Structure formats: structure tokens, C-alpha cells
Amino acid sequence: MFSMRKTIAVVGAGSILFAVAACGNSTSSNSNEISFQTWNLKNDTYTPYFNDLIAAFQKENPGVTVKWIDQPADGYTDKINADAAAGTLPDVVDMSPTGAYSLAKAGVTLNLSREDPDAESQFTASSWGNVTFEGDNIEEGAYAYPWYLNSGVQYYNKAVLERCGVADLPTDMDEWFDSAKTMGENCNGSVSMVASVPTLESFGQYGVQLMNDDQTEFTFNDKKGVELVQHFIDMYNQKALSAEALNNTWTGEGDAFKQGSVASLAGSAYSVADFEANAPELYKNLGVTERLLGEGGKMNVAMETLVVSKTTKNKGMAMKFAKFVTNKENQTEFCTKSHTFPSVAGAIDDEAFSPTGDSLQDQAVALASKAVKDDNWFIAPGPFSENAKTVLREQIARAIQGEQTAQEALDAAVKVANEDLK
């Protein structure tokens, strides 16, 4: 299964401490060479795909050489920052949207809305919209070619729910909170509904407006945002939220779900095989629904992108290569291999992403692909820094423990997020 870790790599907006720009040289000094950097993709699974991809592009463009660079996951952010500061950013770079935003704001990547406006037609509206940035000190436009997506579902341990008095699988957030209360009343904390606290993505799925329309200010501390945090405070007091979730470094939610101490888990669409192999008792009682939403909420989807360096000596060919990597044929093949979903228009209808079988795995993939098919999803805003992410979790944990109100928690988190925008 392709790991979600790729989609959370970031280059913090405040961590690129340079005013670079238009000076410096790309790593491709040869005008017939394009440098293409990925991270953690050179392995037995993906190396043959990229070798064939590059060979096909070079055949279509005689005389052009694509130099593929693959960096390890550890230190990738630092490497990008150093290259950007030195003016040696590779021509085409694999980035998360948060990283793409940071590089765009630093002025080191191309505004594709200006440089390659026809590219928009290659992608779905949600994909292109989610790489279109604006705000203070950034020219409005799309700064990345959308690449692959990761969409998920809500998993349940039906045996745990039934033991605690919940007969039906919750299918939206209101039902989920009601079921958590029932679990707390009947099982008194011996098991939990969930072992995590809300993330920024949770607020978007609940229906909270995360930023104002011009992306100059975070706004998730509104009435609806406070309402979501209060639900988690209530769950904790009802003994339906695991106390371990309040530990900022705890990462054991998935294991807790496999072991039967947690009743629900928001997970990857392709986790079913892992449950079958490593948690057979859970698998026998596994239930799956679409990811939970509140009124006005949208499905959160993670995305990886390709950006083009502003200092490239091969601007036209670099953009052509990025569009080649992300076209319908090549995205479909890559996403099939990597158990992800395509951002390119028309590809999601391929049977690989829209299975009709009765297996739990097919059901999970079909449910996860629905938001992509509907072209109605969001990613966490690019300007939301790693620092703000940490502060949000810490402040919510303090509110859950009664140290402050939900409003105070969100006000503090929004303050930091807005400071990091500057």
C-alpha cells in the first residue's frame, strides 16, 4: 500500500529564510537537460515505471535528457530549502501543496496560470483550484501541476459498537457524536469511539470555513469551529475519547483500532488488506462508510504536486515534462501502481478506481473515490504551517482537559496560524 506520508511533507512558510529569486542557476545547466526530483520513489516498485516514463518522454522529444533525482524522505524539506536558497532548485520538483505554497511565496517557482494557462484544462476543477494560491505577498495563480491524490473512508469495528449499544454504523458526524455518547454510557471507557483530536482537515469536513476568501486570514475559530471542539470535549467527558489522543506525540491510533480498543478509524481506502492480514478478528467485524462530514462539509483529500523552478533554463520543456508526468495515461498507470487516485480530468472513471465488486476492499475504494468523481473536495490550505498544526493540536488537548474553553483554544491556534502567514 502506498503510504500517506508523501502527502504530508511540508516546507514551512517561515522556514525559507531567503529572498531569492530570479537570480541563481537551475541544476540543469545543459539546455537539453531537465532535472526531475522526487522523494522516496526510487525502489523496486516505482523505478521501472519512472525509467519507462522518462524513456517515453525522451523518445517524443529527441535530444532532451531527463535527469531523475530521488531524495530520501529524511531531510527532504531541508534539501529543498537549501536548493531554493542557492538558486539550484531542480527544474521539476515533487512537492506537497503546503511546500508548493511556501516556494511560491518565496518567489522561486513558476505561476502556471500565467506561464502555462492551458494546463488548467488537463485537471479537474478541484485539483486545479487547490493549487491556486493568493494572499499577501503572493501573485494569485496556480503554482503546481496536480499529481496523485489520496482519499479515505471511515472504518468501524462492528463488534465493539454493538457491545456498547450502537446498532447501526454512523454515516455522518452528528450520528457519530450521538453514537459516541451511547458508547460512553454503556461501556464506561473500556473502549473508545476514537483516539484522535480534530485536525484542520476535520474542521473543513465538519463545514467550518478555514480561511477567508482571499487567503489572507485563517477563520476556523468561528461558531461552527467551536462547536466541533466542544463535541470532542463532551466525548472525553463521556469516556468515549481515548486519553492517549491528548498526547501530542502519540501515533498509536491505528494499532488501537486493530486491537479492538477503539471503535472507529479514518483511514486509507487501501487499508483493508492490512486489516485482513494483521488483524483477522477486526477484519471479521469490519464495517466501512464514506468519510464522515458535517453539514456544509467537504471530503478532505490529500494531494501531491509537481512545481517548476523559476530559475530553470528549460522553462518550456520543464512544463511540458510536468504535464507529461501528470497526463491521463501516465497518472492512471502510476495511481494504479501506488494505490492512489488521479487528479487529471476523466481518469477517475477507470475501473481501477471505481470497482464494482462486493469485497470490502472494492467497497472501500469505491466509497473513497466518490468525492474525486464528484469533483467536490478540499485539501488543507497551503499556508497552514507545521508550527500552526502543532499548536492547534496542543490547544485542543488543553481545552479537552478543561484548562481553557474551546473558543480560547481556537483563538490561540488561529493567532499563531495568522502570524505564520506573514
Short mmCIF file of C-alpha atoms in Angstrom, two decimals:
data_model
loop_
_atom_site.label_atom_id
_atom_site.label_comp_id
_atom_site.label_asym_id
_atom_site.label_seq_id
_atom_site.Cartn_x
_atom_site.Cartn_y
_atom_site.Cartn_z
CA MET A 1 0.00 0.00 0.00
CA PHE A 2 1.30 3.42 -0.91
CA SER A 3 1.94 5.43 2.24
CA MET A 4 0.14 8.63 3.17
CA ARG A 5 3.47 10.01 4.41
CA LYS A 6 4.16 11.50 0.99
CA THR A 7 1.23 13.83 1.19
CA ILE A 8 2.17 15.49 4.45
CA ALA A 9 5.68 16.65 3.59
CA VAL A 10 5.91 20.39 4.02
CA VAL A 11 8.23 23.27 3.58
CA GLY A 12 7.13 25.64 6.33
CA ALA A 13 6.33 29.13 5.12
CA GLY A 14 8.58 30.63 7.75
CA SER A 15 11.42 28.23 7.15
CA ILE A 16 12.55 29.56 3.80
CA LEU A 17 14.61 32.43 5.07
CA PHE A 18 15.74 33.98 1.87
CA ALA A 19 14.74 36.44 -0.75
CA VAL A 20 15.75 34.51 -3.76
CA ALA A 21 14.63 34.74 -6.68
CA ALA A 22 15.20 35.34 -10.00
CA CYS A 23 18.92 35.01 -9.68
CA GLY A 24 20.85 31.76 -9.45
CA ASN A 25 21.01 28.78 -11.74
CA SER A 26 18.92 25.67 -12.08
CA THR A 27 20.70 22.36 -11.64
CA SER A 28 20.18 21.79 -15.36
CA SER A 29 22.95 23.84 -16.91
CA ASN A 30 22.70 21.92 -20.17
CA SER A 31 19.88 23.43 -22.20
CA ASN A 32 18.88 19.94 -23.37
CA GLU A 33 18.66 18.51 -19.85
CA ILE A 34 15.75 18.63 -17.39
CA SER A 35 16.25 17.72 -13.75
CA PHE A 36 13.29 15.95 -12.13
CA GLN A 37 13.27 15.39 -8.38
CA THR A 38 11.01 13.00 -6.46
CA TRP A 39 11.27 11.82 -2.91
CA ASN A 40 11.45 8.26 -1.73
CA LEU A 41 10.21 6.80 -5.02
CA LYS A 42 13.35 5.07 -6.32
CA ASN A 43 12.65 1.47 -5.33
CA ASP A 44 11.64 -1.86 -6.83
CA THR A 45 8.01 -0.79 -7.14
CA TYR A 46 8.41 2.57 -8.89
CA THR A 47 11.84 2.65 -10.53
CA PRO A 48 10.74 0.65 -13.60
CA TYR A 49 7.74 2.97 -14.02
CA PHE A 50 9.83 6.15 -13.93
CA ASN A 51 12.53 4.70 -16.17
CA ASP A 52 9.89 3.84 -18.79
CA LEU A 53 8.19 7.22 -18.32
CA ILE A 54 11.40 9.13 -18.87
CA ALA A 55 12.37 6.98 -21.86
CA ALA A 56 8.99 7.66 -23.47
CA PHE A 57 9.34 11.42 -22.97
CA GLN A 58 12.86 11.45 -24.36
CA LYS A 59 11.71 9.49 -27.41
CA GLU A 60 8.97 12.07 -28.05
CA ASN A 61 11.49 14.90 -27.61
CA PRO A 62 14.72 13.91 -29.38
CA GLY A 63 17.83 15.44 -27.88
CA VAL A 64 16.24 16.07 -24.47
CA THR A 65 17.62 14.25 -21.42
CA VAL A 66 15.69 13.94 -18.18
CA LYS A 67 17.91 13.55 -15.12
CA TRP A 68 15.90 11.82 -12.39
CA ILE A 69 16.92 12.66 -8.83
CA ASP A 70 15.27 10.85 -5.94
CA GLN A 71 15.85 12.15 -2.42
CA PRO A 72 15.26 10.16 0.77
CA ALA A 73 12.31 11.15 2.93
CA ASP A 74 14.53 12.21 5.83
CA GLY A 75 15.74 15.75 5.34
CA TYR A 76 13.76 16.35 2.15
CA THR A 77 12.43 19.69 3.40
CA ASP A 78 15.91 20.88 4.36
CA LYS A 79 17.26 19.83 0.97
CA ILE A 80 14.52 21.77 -0.86
CA ASN A 81 15.15 24.84 1.28
CA ALA A 82 18.89 24.70 0.64
CA ASP A 83 18.44 24.28 -3.12
CA ALA A 84 15.90 27.11 -3.27
CA ALA A 85 18.15 29.42 -1.27
CA ALA A 86 21.11 28.65 -3.52
CA GLY A 87 19.12 29.05 -6.73
CA THR A 88 19.75 25.38 -7.63
CA LEU A 89 16.24 24.01 -7.30
CA PRO A 90 15.73 21.18 -9.82
CA ASP A 91 13.60 22.04 -12.82
CA VAL A 92 10.59 19.89 -11.81
CA VAL A 93 10.10 19.02 -8.15
CA ASP A 94 7.72 16.68 -6.32
CA MET A 95 6.04 18.72 -3.55
CA SER A 96 3.10 18.75 -1.18
CA PRO A 97 0.70 21.68 -1.67
CA THR A 98 1.98 23.24 1.56
CA GLY A 99 5.52 23.07 0.23
CA ALA A 100 4.36 24.38 -3.14
CA TYR A 101 2.75 27.37 -1.41
CA SER A 102 5.92 28.14 0.54
CA LEU A 103 8.09 28.03 -2.56
CA ALA A 104 5.59 30.15 -4.46
CA LYS A 105 5.55 32.76 -1.73
CA ALA A 106 9.35 32.77 -1.72
CA GLY A 107 9.22 33.55 -5.43
CA VAL A 108 11.16 30.52 -6.67
CA THR A 109 8.53 28.65 -8.72
CA LEU A 110 6.51 29.50 -11.81
CA ASN A 111 2.97 30.87 -11.70
CA LEU A 112 1.43 28.39 -14.11
CA SER A 113 -1.74 30.42 -14.54
CA ARG A 114 0.46 32.98 -16.25
CA GLU A 115 3.14 30.75 -17.80
CA ASP A 116 1.00 27.77 -18.88
CA PRO A 117 -2.69 28.74 -18.66
CA ASP A 118 -3.82 25.93 -20.98
CA ALA A 119 -2.68 23.39 -18.36
CA GLU A 120 -5.82 24.02 -16.31
CA SER A 121 -7.93 22.04 -18.80
CA GLN A 122 -5.90 18.89 -18.09
CA PHE A 123 -7.10 18.65 -14.48
CA THR A 124 -10.33 18.52 -12.51
CA ALA A 125 -11.64 21.80 -11.12
CA SER A 126 -10.97 20.80 -7.50
CA SER A 127 -7.41 19.74 -8.30
CA TRP A 128 -6.52 22.99 -10.06
CA GLY A 129 -8.39 25.09 -7.52
CA ASN A 130 -6.46 23.58 -4.64
CA VAL A 131 -3.09 24.59 -6.12
CA THR A 132 -4.29 28.12 -6.86
CA PHE A 133 -2.88 30.45 -4.23
CA GLU A 134 -3.42 34.08 -3.35
CA GLY A 135 -2.96 36.30 -0.32
CA ASP A 136 -0.48 38.82 0.98
CA ASN A 137 2.84 38.93 -0.89
CA ILE A 138 1.90 36.30 -3.46
CA GLU A 139 0.67 36.78 -7.01
CA GLU A 140 -2.63 34.96 -7.49
CA GLY A 141 -2.34 31.85 -9.62
CA ALA A 142 -1.79 28.09 -9.76
CA TYR A 143 1.76 27.22 -8.77
CA ALA A 144 1.81 23.45 -9.24
CA TYR A 145 0.64 20.72 -11.56
CA PRO A 146 -1.68 18.44 -9.57
CA TRP A 147 -0.44 14.85 -9.44
CA TYR A 148 -1.81 11.98 -7.35
CA LEU A 149 -4.47 12.08 -4.65
CA ASN A 150 -5.09 10.05 -1.51
CA SER A 151 -8.68 9.65 -0.39
CA GLY A 152 -10.04 7.63 2.51
CA VAL A 153 -13.02 6.15 4.29
CA GLN A 154 -14.33 5.61 7.80
CA TYR A 155 -13.72 2.15 9.25
CA TYR A 156 -15.61 0.62 12.17
CA ASN A 157 -15.28 -2.39 14.43
CA LYS A 158 -18.91 -3.51 14.37
CA ALA A 159 -18.43 -5.91 17.29
CA VAL A 160 -17.20 -3.10 19.55
CA LEU A 161 -20.05 -0.80 18.51
CA GLU A 162 -22.68 -3.49 19.13
CA ARG A 163 -21.18 -4.41 22.50
CA CYS A 164 -21.56 -0.77 23.53
CA GLY A 165 -25.13 -0.41 22.30
CA VAL A 166 -24.63 1.06 18.82
CA ALA A 167 -26.58 -0.99 16.28
CA ASP A 168 -26.00 0.97 13.07
CA LEU A 169 -22.83 2.41 11.58
CA PRO A 170 -22.76 6.21 11.90
CA THR A 171 -22.72 7.81 8.45
CA ASP A 172 -22.26 11.49 9.33
CA MET A 173 -20.67 13.44 12.16
CA ASP A 174 -23.89 14.08 14.07
CA GLU A 175 -24.64 10.34 14.16
CA TRP A 176 -21.03 9.69 15.12
CA PHE A 177 -21.16 12.01 18.13
CA ASP A 178 -24.51 10.51 19.23
CA SER A 179 -23.07 7.00 18.94
CA ALA A 180 -20.03 8.04 20.97
CA LYS A 181 -22.30 9.18 23.77
CA THR A 182 -24.10 5.82 23.70
CA MET A 183 -20.77 4.00 23.82
CA GLY A 184 -19.64 6.02 26.81
CA GLU A 185 -22.85 5.33 28.69
CA ASN A 186 -22.74 1.59 28.05
CA CYS A 187 -19.02 0.78 28.11
CA ASN A 188 -17.79 3.39 30.60
CA GLY A 189 -14.43 3.97 28.96
CA SER A 190 -13.38 0.35 28.48
CA VAL A 191 -13.25 1.16 24.76
CA SER A 192 -13.33 4.47 22.90
CA MET A 193 -15.07 5.70 19.80
CA VAL A 194 -11.89 7.41 18.63
CA ALA A 195 -8.30 8.04 19.64
CA SER A 196 -7.50 11.32 17.91
CA VAL A 197 -8.34 15.01 18.21
CA PRO A 198 -9.53 17.28 15.38
CA THR A 199 -7.05 18.44 12.77
CA LEU A 200 -7.53 21.38 10.43
CA GLU A 201 -8.92 18.89 7.89
CA SER A 202 -11.53 17.79 10.45
CA PHE A 203 -12.82 21.36 10.64
CA GLY A 204 -13.21 21.52 6.87
CA GLN A 205 -15.09 18.22 6.83
CA TYR A 206 -17.35 19.48 9.60
CA GLY A 207 -18.25 22.51 7.45
CA VAL A 208 -16.05 25.20 9.00
CA GLN A 209 -14.64 27.89 6.68
CA LEU A 210 -10.90 27.50 7.22
CA MET A 211 -9.74 30.78 5.62
CA ASN A 212 -11.30 33.92 4.25
CA ASP A 213 -11.91 34.09 0.52
CA ASP A 214 -8.67 35.88 -0.37
CA GLN A 215 -6.47 33.58 1.75
CA THR A 216 -5.18 36.38 3.95
CA GLU A 217 -6.54 35.11 7.26
CA PHE A 218 -7.48 31.84 8.97
CA THR A 219 -11.06 31.78 10.25
CA PHE A 220 -11.64 28.35 11.82
CA ASN A 221 -12.27 29.87 15.25
CA ASP A 222 -15.86 30.71 14.31
CA LYS A 223 -19.01 29.40 15.97
CA LYS A 224 -19.01 26.15 13.99
CA GLY A 225 -15.35 25.51 14.75
CA VAL A 226 -16.00 25.96 18.47
CA GLU A 227 -18.94 23.57 18.16
CA LEU A 228 -16.67 20.84 16.79
CA VAL A 229 -14.14 21.19 19.60
CA GLN A 230 -16.95 21.15 22.15
CA HIS A 231 -18.12 17.82 20.74
CA PHE A 232 -14.68 16.36 21.47
CA ILE A 233 -14.72 17.86 24.97
CA ASP A 234 -18.07 16.16 25.51
CA MET A 235 -16.76 12.84 24.16
CA TYR A 236 -13.83 12.97 26.55
CA ASN A 237 -16.12 13.64 29.50
CA GLN A 238 -18.40 10.81 28.30
CA LYS A 239 -15.38 8.46 28.27
CA ALA A 240 -15.68 7.90 24.53
CA LEU A 241 -12.41 9.64 23.56
CA SER A 242 -9.15 7.89 24.42
CA ALA A 243 -6.95 9.87 26.78
CA GLU A 244 -3.94 8.81 24.70
CA ALA A 245 -5.20 11.08 21.93
CA LEU A 246 -4.18 14.08 24.03
CA ASN A 247 -0.52 13.11 23.86
CA ASN A 248 0.99 15.25 21.11
CA THR A 249 3.50 12.55 20.16
CA TRP A 250 1.19 9.52 20.27
CA THR A 251 0.81 7.72 16.96
CA GLY A 252 -0.87 4.50 18.05
CA GLU A 253 -4.42 5.12 16.82
CA GLY A 254 -4.18 2.56 14.03
CA ASP A 255 -2.83 -0.13 16.36
CA ALA A 256 -5.52 0.63 18.91
CA PHE A 257 -8.17 0.12 16.24
CA LYS A 258 -6.63 -3.21 15.19
CA GLN A 259 -6.53 -4.35 18.82
CA GLY A 260 -10.21 -3.53 19.44
CA SER A 261 -9.81 -0.73 21.98
CA VAL A 262 -11.07 1.90 19.51
CA ALA A 263 -14.30 1.55 17.53
CA SER A 264 -13.63 3.81 14.52
CA LEU A 265 -10.75 4.98 12.38
CA ALA A 266 -10.46 7.38 9.46
CA GLY A 267 -8.09 5.54 7.15
CA SER A 268 -6.82 4.93 3.65
CA ALA A 269 -9.13 3.24 1.17
CA TYR A 270 -6.49 0.54 0.73
CA SER A 271 -6.13 -0.45 4.40
CA VAL A 272 -8.47 -3.43 4.11
CA ALA A 273 -5.72 -5.83 3.02
CA ASP A 274 -3.63 -4.80 6.03
CA PHE A 275 -6.55 -5.44 8.38
CA GLU A 276 -7.18 -8.84 6.79
CA ALA A 277 -3.53 -9.88 7.13
CA ASN A 278 -2.66 -8.36 10.50
CA ALA A 279 -5.94 -8.05 12.43
CA PRO A 280 -8.14 -11.03 11.43
CA GLU A 281 -10.59 -10.57 14.35
CA LEU A 282 -11.12 -6.95 13.35
CA TYR A 283 -11.47 -7.92 9.70
CA LYS A 284 -14.31 -10.31 10.52
CA ASN A 285 -16.20 -7.39 12.07
CA LEU A 286 -15.06 -4.60 9.76
CA GLY A 287 -17.56 -2.00 8.59
CA VAL A 288 -16.87 0.81 6.14
CA THR A 289 -18.66 4.04 5.21
CA GLU A 290 -17.73 7.23 3.42
CA ARG A 291 -15.58 9.62 5.43
CA LEU A 292 -17.76 11.48 7.93
CA LEU A 293 -18.95 15.00 7.16
CA GLY A 294 -20.91 17.68 8.96
CA GLU A 295 -23.46 20.00 7.42
CA GLY A 296 -21.74 22.01 4.69
CA GLY A 297 -18.59 19.94 4.94
CA LYS A 298 -16.50 18.58 2.08
CA MET A 299 -14.35 15.49 1.83
CA ASN A 300 -10.68 16.07 2.60
CA VAL A 301 -8.31 14.62 0.02
CA ALA A 302 -4.51 14.69 0.22
CA MET A 303 -2.57 15.66 -2.89
CA GLU A 304 0.95 15.59 -4.24
CA THR A 305 2.06 18.05 -6.93
CA LEU A 306 4.88 18.98 -9.28
CA VAL A 307 6.31 22.51 -9.28
CA VAL A 308 8.60 24.11 -11.85
CA SER A 309 11.59 26.18 -10.78
CA LYS A 310 11.63 29.82 -11.84
CA THR A 311 15.37 29.55 -12.47
CA THR A 312 15.09 26.70 -14.98
CA LYS A 313 16.92 27.23 -18.26
CA ASN A 314 14.37 24.93 -19.90
CA LYS A 315 11.07 26.53 -18.95
CA GLY A 316 9.02 25.28 -21.87
CA MET A 317 10.40 21.74 -21.76
CA ALA A 318 10.16 21.55 -17.96
CA MET A 319 6.48 22.46 -18.11
CA LYS A 320 5.96 20.01 -20.94
CA PHE A 321 7.55 17.22 -18.89
CA ALA A 322 5.47 18.05 -15.79
CA LYS A 323 2.31 17.86 -17.92
CA PHE A 324 3.53 14.58 -19.39
CA VAL A 325 4.03 13.03 -15.94
CA THR A 326 0.57 14.18 -14.89
CA ASN A 327 -1.40 13.42 -18.06
CA LYS A 328 -4.29 10.97 -18.07
CA GLU A 329 -2.41 7.93 -19.32
CA ASN A 330 0.58 8.31 -17.04
CA GLN A 331 -1.39 9.28 -13.94
CA THR A 332 -3.70 6.30 -14.43
CA GLU A 333 -0.76 3.92 -14.58
CA PHE A 334 1.05 5.47 -11.62
CA CYS A 335 -2.03 5.70 -9.41
CA THR A 336 -2.91 2.08 -10.17
CA LYS A 337 0.56 1.02 -9.04
CA SER A 338 0.61 3.27 -5.97
CA HIS A 339 -2.97 2.73 -4.74
CA THR A 340 -3.78 6.41 -5.06
CA PHE A 341 -6.29 8.40 -7.12
CA PRO A 342 -5.77 10.64 -10.18
CA SER A 343 -6.21 14.41 -10.30
CA VAL A 344 -6.37 14.58 -14.07
CA ALA A 345 -9.75 15.03 -15.73
CA GLY A 346 -11.51 11.84 -16.81
CA ALA A 347 -9.18 9.32 -15.19
CA ILE A 348 -11.22 8.59 -12.06
CA ASP A 349 -13.78 6.68 -14.14
CA ASP A 350 -11.23 3.96 -14.88
CA GLU A 351 -12.39 0.67 -13.32
CA ALA A 352 -9.21 0.56 -11.22
CA PHE A 353 -10.56 3.49 -9.18
CA SER A 354 -14.26 2.65 -9.43
CA PRO A 355 -14.55 -1.07 -8.68
CA THR A 356 -17.98 -2.68 -8.64
CA GLY A 357 -17.12 -5.85 -6.72
CA ASP A 358 -18.61 -6.91 -3.39
CA SER A 359 -15.35 -7.28 -1.45
CA LEU A 360 -14.65 -4.93 1.43
CA GLN A 361 -11.61 -3.63 -0.45
CA ASP A 362 -13.67 -2.82 -3.53
CA GLN A 363 -16.32 -1.15 -1.38
CA ALA A 364 -13.71 1.00 0.37
CA VAL A 365 -12.11 2.13 -2.90
CA ALA A 366 -15.49 2.91 -4.47
CA LEU A 367 -16.54 4.96 -1.44
CA ALA A 368 -13.24 6.83 -1.30
CA SER A 369 -13.35 7.69 -4.99
CA LYS A 370 -16.81 9.26 -4.76
CA ALA A 371 -15.60 12.73 -3.74
CA VAL A 372 -12.99 12.68 -6.51
CA LYS A 373 -15.68 11.66 -9.00
CA ASP A 374 -17.99 14.39 -7.75
CA ASP A 375 -15.08 16.85 -8.04
CA ASN A 376 -16.05 18.30 -4.69
CA TRP A 377 -13.22 18.05 -2.17
CA PHE A 378 -10.58 20.15 -0.45
CA ILE A 379 -7.05 19.96 0.88
CA ALA A 380 -5.72 21.72 3.96
CA PRO A 381 -4.81 25.27 2.90
CA GLY A 382 -1.22 25.57 1.75
CA PRO A 383 -0.44 28.44 4.15
CA PHE A 384 -1.16 26.29 7.26
CA SER A 385 2.30 25.79 8.75
CA GLU A 386 3.70 22.82 10.64
CA ASN A 387 4.03 25.10 13.65
CA ALA A 388 0.34 26.01 13.47
CA LYS A 389 -0.58 22.34 13.10
CA THR A 390 1.26 21.52 16.33
CA VAL A 391 -0.24 24.47 18.19
CA LEU A 392 -3.76 23.54 17.09
CA ARG A 393 -3.40 20.03 18.48
CA GLU A 394 -1.90 21.29 21.74
CA GLN A 395 -4.57 23.92 22.27
CA ILE A 396 -7.41 21.49 21.57
CA ALA A 397 -5.89 18.98 24.00
CA ARG A 398 -5.81 21.67 26.69
CA ALA A 399 -9.46 22.51 26.06
CA ILE A 400 -10.46 18.85 26.23
CA GLN A 401 -8.76 18.58 29.62
CA GLY A 402 -10.68 21.60 30.90
CA GLU A 403 -7.74 24.01 31.03
CA GLN A 404 -9.45 26.50 28.71
CA THR A 405 -12.58 26.86 26.62
CA ALA A 406 -12.97 25.68 23.06
CA GLN A 407 -13.11 29.31 21.93
CA GLU A 408 -9.87 30.15 23.73
CA ALA A 409 -8.17 27.13 22.17
CA LEU A 410 -9.13 28.07 18.64
CA ASP A 411 -8.39 31.76 19.12
CA ALA A 412 -4.85 30.84 20.18
CA ALA A 413 -4.38 28.49 17.24
CA VAL A 414 -5.72 30.99 14.71
CA LYS A 415 -3.45 33.69 16.13
CA VAL A 416 -0.37 31.54 15.50
CA ALA A 417 -1.57 30.42 12.06
CA ASN A 418 -2.12 34.04 11.01
CA GLU A 419 1.24 35.13 12.40
CA ASP A 420 2.90 32.41 10.32
CA LEU A 421 1.19 33.78 7.21
CA LYS A 422 3.33 36.89 7.38
#
